[in-house]
Amino acid sequence: VLSFLAFGTFRSNVQGLNEFPEENWPDNIELLYYAFHIMVGLGTLFIALTGLATLLLAWRGRLFTSRPVLWALLLAFPFPYIANTAGWMTAELGRQPWLVYGLLRTKDAASPSVSSGTVLFTLIGFTGLYFVLGLLFVYLVGREIAHGPGPRGASHG
């Protein structure tokens, strides 16, 4: 199936890592391996949990009375963030040591016109922005939790 995903045909040959020169290998293969597996594992978990919740329970009208599934859905809320981060790590680690494959290596792509202070300022700015968004998320979720569930027997939909 990988040959079809990579090349659009089942007849293509997918080369393994050993068939490339070692200087073209990703820098941190172990972290790349685990980031990919975390991303795929959580994606599989999402499909299974969603399938259980919607196809079996919601279809039968039992979703909102099944406490174990509701707890599983509640406790699964950080998993999309983890999977997203693992996917980003997979993309970034997997392309190393190339910025543009075969043309530009990451070690050659540093800009002499961008100072370390500019990079630090940008990093602090993005960190601050994500911190504010995180606080807003926690506030909005807390506000919804404080409202509590609707009256018993009310329509959920």
PDB file of C-alpha atoms in Angstrom:
ATOM      1  CA  VAL A   1       0.000   0.000   0.000  1.00  0.00           C
ATOM      2  CA  LEU A   2       2.944   2.361   0.666  1.00  0.00           C
ATOM      3  CA  SER A   3       3.976   2.231  -2.994  1.00  0.00           C
ATOM      4  CA  PHE A   4       0.485   3.388  -3.955  1.00  0.00           C
ATOM      5  CA  LEU A   5       0.496   6.170  -1.349  1.00  0.00           C
ATOM      6  CA  ALA A   6       3.948   7.398  -2.369  1.00  0.00           C
ATOM      7  CA  PHE A   7       3.875   6.902  -6.141  1.00  0.00           C
ATOM      8  CA  GLY A   8       0.225   6.322  -7.122  1.00  0.00           C
ATOM      9  CA  THR A   9       0.788   2.758  -8.317  1.00  0.00           C
ATOM     10  CA  PHE A  10       1.121  -0.601  -6.613  1.00  0.00           C
ATOM     11  CA  ARG A  11       4.011  -1.595  -8.925  1.00  0.00           C
ATOM     12  CA  SER A  12       6.525   0.977  -7.644  1.00  0.00           C
ATOM     13  CA  ASN A  13       9.455  -0.046  -5.491  1.00  0.00           C
ATOM     14  CA  VAL A  14       9.757   1.776  -2.155  1.00  0.00           C
ATOM     15  CA  GLN A  15      13.380   2.058  -1.080  1.00  0.00           C
ATOM     16  CA  GLY A  16      14.342   1.454   2.537  1.00  0.00           C
ATOM     17  CA  LEU A  17      16.579   3.666   4.647  1.00  0.00           C
ATOM     18  CA  ASN A  18      19.617   1.432   4.073  1.00  0.00           C
ATOM     19  CA  GLU A  19      19.448   2.173   0.337  1.00  0.00           C
ATOM     20  CA  PHE A  20      20.297   5.867   0.912  1.00  0.00           C
ATOM     21  CA  PRO A  21      23.688   7.283   1.888  1.00  0.00           C
ATOM     22  CA  GLU A  22      23.956   7.688   5.659  1.00  0.00           C
ATOM     23  CA  GLU A  23      24.595  11.445   5.343  1.00  0.00           C
ATOM     24  CA  ASN A  24      21.057  11.756   3.904  1.00  0.00           C
ATOM     25  CA  TRP A  25      19.392   9.987   6.825  1.00  0.00           C
ATOM     26  CA  PRO A  26      17.186  11.910   9.259  1.00  0.00           C
ATOM     27  CA  ASP A  27      19.077  13.165  12.303  1.00  0.00           C
ATOM     28  CA  ASN A  28      17.008  11.480  15.017  1.00  0.00           C
ATOM     29  CA  ILE A  29      15.512   8.268  13.694  1.00  0.00           C
ATOM     30  CA  GLU A  30      14.322   7.008  17.104  1.00  0.00           C
ATOM     31  CA  LEU A  31      12.329  10.165  17.858  1.00  0.00           C
ATOM     32  CA  LEU A  32      10.925  10.121  14.324  1.00  0.00           C
ATOM     33  CA  TYR A  33       9.877   6.474  14.762  1.00  0.00           C
ATOM     34  CA  TYR A  34       8.093   7.085  18.061  1.00  0.00           C
ATOM     35  CA  ALA A  35       6.480  10.366  16.967  1.00  0.00           C
ATOM     36  CA  PHE A  36       5.019   8.614  13.917  1.00  0.00           C
ATOM     37  CA  HIS A  37       3.721   5.696  15.972  1.00  0.00           C
ATOM     38  CA  ILE A  38       2.164   7.982  18.581  1.00  0.00           C
ATOM     39  CA  MET A  39       0.423   9.946  15.828  1.00  0.00           C
ATOM     40  CA  VAL A  40      -0.905   6.824  14.098  1.00  0.00           C
ATOM     41  CA  GLY A  41      -1.819   5.107  17.373  1.00  0.00           C
ATOM     42  CA  LEU A  42      -3.837   8.071  18.579  1.00  0.00           C
ATOM     43  CA  GLY A  43      -5.514   8.351  15.167  1.00  0.00           C
ATOM     44  CA  THR A  44      -6.536   4.703  15.401  1.00  0.00           C
ATOM     45  CA  LEU A  45      -7.820   5.300  18.924  1.00  0.00           C
ATOM     46  CA  PHE A  46      -9.889   8.264  17.664  1.00  0.00           C
ATOM     47  CA  ILE A  47     -11.469   6.119  14.959  1.00  0.00           C
ATOM     48  CA  ALA A  48     -12.267   3.310  17.410  1.00  0.00           C
ATOM     49  CA  LEU A  49     -13.670   5.624  20.085  1.00  0.00           C
ATOM     50  CA  THR A  50     -15.708   7.625  17.587  1.00  0.00           C
ATOM     51  CA  GLY A  51     -16.989   4.421  15.999  1.00  0.00           C
ATOM     52  CA  LEU A  52     -18.036   3.053  19.377  1.00  0.00           C
ATOM     53  CA  ALA A  53     -19.652   6.305  20.454  1.00  0.00           C
ATOM     54  CA  THR A  54     -21.523   7.137  17.256  1.00  0.00           C
ATOM     55  CA  LEU A  55     -22.195   3.885  15.475  1.00  0.00           C
ATOM     56  CA  LEU A  56     -23.046   1.697  18.444  1.00  0.00           C
ATOM     57  CA  LEU A  57     -24.262   3.959  21.208  1.00  0.00           C
ATOM     58  CA  ALA A  58     -25.636   7.115  19.576  1.00  0.00           C
ATOM     59  CA  TRP A  59     -27.420   5.093  16.921  1.00  0.00           C
ATOM     60  CA  ARG A  60     -29.136   3.090  19.684  1.00  0.00           C
ATOM     61  CA  GLY A  61     -29.801   6.202  21.771  1.00  0.00           C
ATOM     62  CA  ARG A  62     -27.538   5.073  24.626  1.00  0.00           C
ATOM     63  CA  LEU A  63     -24.557   7.410  24.277  1.00  0.00           C
ATOM     64  CA  PHE A  64     -25.593   9.846  26.995  1.00  0.00           C
ATOM     65  CA  THR A  65     -26.314   7.054  29.463  1.00  0.00           C
ATOM     66  CA  SER A  66     -23.077   5.116  28.944  1.00  0.00           C
ATOM     67  CA  ARG A  67     -20.811   6.506  31.667  1.00  0.00           C
ATOM     68  CA  PRO A  68     -17.644   4.572  30.652  1.00  0.00           C
ATOM     69  CA  VAL A  69     -17.767   5.891  27.082  1.00  0.00           C
ATOM     70  CA  LEU A  70     -18.529   9.418  28.267  1.00  0.00           C
ATOM     71  CA  TRP A  71     -15.512   9.234  30.588  1.00  0.00           C
ATOM     72  CA  ALA A  72     -13.351   7.891  27.751  1.00  0.00           C
ATOM     73  CA  LEU A  73     -14.463  10.760  25.512  1.00  0.00           C
ATOM     74  CA  LEU A  74     -13.794  13.273  28.277  1.00  0.00           C
ATOM     75  CA  LEU A  75     -10.349  11.921  29.077  1.00  0.00           C
ATOM     76  CA  ALA A  76      -9.413  11.778  25.381  1.00  0.00           C
ATOM     77  CA  PHE A  77      -9.577  15.575  24.941  1.00  0.00           C
ATOM     78  CA  PRO A  78      -5.766  16.141  25.075  1.00  0.00           C
ATOM     79  CA  PHE A  79      -5.067  13.411  22.508  1.00  0.00           C
ATOM     80  CA  PRO A  80      -5.715  15.560  19.387  1.00  0.00           C
ATOM     81  CA  TYR A  81      -3.133  18.076  20.617  1.00  0.00           C
ATOM     82  CA  ILE A  82      -0.625  15.294  21.251  1.00  0.00           C
ATOM     83  CA  ALA A  83      -1.323  13.693  17.854  1.00  0.00           C
ATOM     84  CA  ASN A  84      -0.995  17.061  16.112  1.00  0.00           C
ATOM     85  CA  THR A  85       2.357  17.711  17.776  1.00  0.00           C
ATOM     86  CA  ALA A  86       3.570  14.186  16.978  1.00  0.00           C
ATOM     87  CA  GLY A  87       2.515  14.678  13.342  1.00  0.00           C
ATOM     88  CA  TRP A  88       4.394  17.971  13.162  1.00  0.00           C
ATOM     89  CA  MET A  89       7.477  16.283  14.645  1.00  0.00           C
ATOM     90  CA  THR A  90       7.148  13.459  12.105  1.00  0.00           C
ATOM     91  CA  ALA A  91       7.040  15.939   9.228  1.00  0.00           C
ATOM     92  CA  GLU A  92       9.947  18.032  10.489  1.00  0.00           C
ATOM     93  CA  LEU A  93      12.194  15.172  11.594  1.00  0.00           C
ATOM     94  CA  GLY A  94      11.410  13.130   8.486  1.00  0.00           C
ATOM     95  CA  ARG A  95      12.599  15.802   6.078  1.00  0.00           C
ATOM     96  CA  GLN A  96      15.968  16.230   7.783  1.00  0.00           C
ATOM     97  CA  PRO A  97      18.685  16.937   6.717  1.00  0.00           C
ATOM     98  CA  TRP A  98      16.957  18.593   3.743  1.00  0.00           C
ATOM     99  CA  LEU A  99      14.997  21.820   3.586  1.00  0.00           C
ATOM    100  CA  VAL A 100      14.378  21.221  -0.125  1.00  0.00           C
ATOM    101  CA  TYR A 101      15.186  17.599  -0.966  1.00  0.00           C
ATOM    102  CA  GLY A 102      18.311  17.323  -3.071  1.00  0.00           C
ATOM    103  CA  LEU A 103      18.763  21.109  -3.292  1.00  0.00           C
ATOM    104  CA  LEU A 104      19.124  22.751   0.112  1.00  0.00           C
ATOM    105  CA  ARG A 105      20.270  21.219   3.379  1.00  0.00           C
ATOM    106  CA  THR A 106      18.997  22.648   6.654  1.00  0.00           C
ATOM    107  CA  LYS A 107      22.554  23.471   7.776  1.00  0.00           C
ATOM    108  CA  ASP A 108      22.957  25.700   4.694  1.00  0.00           C
ATOM    109  CA  ALA A 109      19.607  27.450   5.064  1.00  0.00           C
ATOM    110  CA  ALA A 110      20.389  29.778   7.964  1.00  0.00           C
ATOM    111  CA  SER A 111      19.873  33.397   7.013  1.00  0.00           C
ATOM    112  CA  PRO A 112      22.762  35.735   7.803  1.00  0.00           C
ATOM    113  CA  SER A 113      20.346  38.688   7.939  1.00  0.00           C
ATOM    114  CA  VAL A 114      18.208  37.272  10.803  1.00  0.00           C
ATOM    115  CA  SER A 115      19.804  37.779  14.193  1.00  0.00           C
ATOM    116  CA  SER A 116      19.389  35.482  17.190  1.00  0.00           C
ATOM    117  CA  GLY A 117      17.567  38.319  18.972  1.00  0.00           C
ATOM    118  CA  THR A 118      14.956  38.413  16.212  1.00  0.00           C
ATOM    119  CA  VAL A 119      14.480  34.659  16.460  1.00  0.00           C
ATOM    120  CA  LEU A 120      14.142  34.898  20.268  1.00  0.00           C
ATOM    121  CA  PHE A 121      11.629  37.761  19.974  1.00  0.00           C
ATOM    122  CA  THR A 122       9.539  35.720  17.524  1.00  0.00           C
ATOM    123  CA  LEU A 123       9.714  32.652  19.771  1.00  0.00           C
ATOM    124  CA  ILE A 124       8.569  34.674  22.789  1.00  0.00           C
ATOM    125  CA  GLY A 125       5.762  36.189  20.714  1.00  0.00           C
ATOM    126  CA  PHE A 126       4.454  32.829  19.555  1.00  0.00           C
ATOM    127  CA  THR A 127       4.804  31.383  23.061  1.00  0.00           C
ATOM    128  CA  GLY A 128       2.804  34.297  24.447  1.00  0.00           C
ATOM    129  CA  LEU A 129       0.140  33.921  21.786  1.00  0.00           C
ATOM    130  CA  TYR A 130      -0.250  30.206  22.466  1.00  0.00           C
ATOM    131  CA  PHE A 131      -0.340  30.888  26.216  1.00  0.00           C
ATOM    132  CA  VAL A 132      -3.194  33.381  25.755  1.00  0.00           C
ATOM    133  CA  LEU A 133      -5.055  30.944  23.481  1.00  0.00           C
ATOM    134  CA  GLY A 134      -4.529  28.189  26.073  1.00  0.00           C
ATOM    135  CA  LEU A 135      -5.963  30.397  28.834  1.00  0.00           C
ATOM    136  CA  LEU A 136      -8.932  31.254  26.627  1.00  0.00           C
ATOM    137  CA  PHE A 137      -9.504  27.554  25.934  1.00  0.00           C
ATOM    138  CA  VAL A 138      -9.406  26.672  29.650  1.00  0.00           C
ATOM    139  CA  TYR A 139     -11.743  29.582  30.454  1.00  0.00           C
ATOM    140  CA  LEU A 140     -14.293  28.571  27.785  1.00  0.00           C
ATOM    141  CA  VAL A 141     -14.221  24.894  28.753  1.00  0.00           C
ATOM    142  CA  GLY A 142     -14.566  25.831  32.445  1.00  0.00           C
ATOM    143  CA  ARG A 143     -17.520  28.074  31.639  1.00  0.00           C
ATOM    144  CA  GLU A 144     -19.263  25.252  29.793  1.00  0.00           C
ATOM    145  CA  ILE A 145     -18.596  22.819  32.631  1.00  0.00           C
ATOM    146  CA  ALA A 146     -19.959  25.350  35.132  1.00  0.00           C
ATOM    147  CA  HIS A 147     -23.248  25.475  33.196  1.00  0.00           C
ATOM    148  CA  GLY A 148     -23.634  21.753  33.822  1.00  0.00           C
ATOM    149  CA  PRO A 149     -25.767  19.366  31.832  1.00  0.00           C
ATOM    150  CA  GLY A 150     -29.235  20.262  30.648  1.00  0.00           C
ATOM    151  CA  PRO A 151     -32.354  18.959  32.361  1.00  0.00           C
ATOM    152  CA  ARG A 152     -32.760  15.187  32.421  1.00  0.00           C
ATOM    153  CA  GLY A 153     -34.454  13.840  29.353  1.00  0.00           C
ATOM    154  CA  ALA A 154     -33.641  16.926  27.286  1.00  0.00           C
ATOM    155  CA  SER A 155     -32.677  16.442  23.682  1.00  0.00           C
ATOM    156  CA  HIS A 156     -28.898  16.136  23.069  1.00  0.00           C
ATOM    157  CA  GLY A 157     -28.382  17.289  19.565  1.00  0.00           C
TER     158      GLY A 157
END
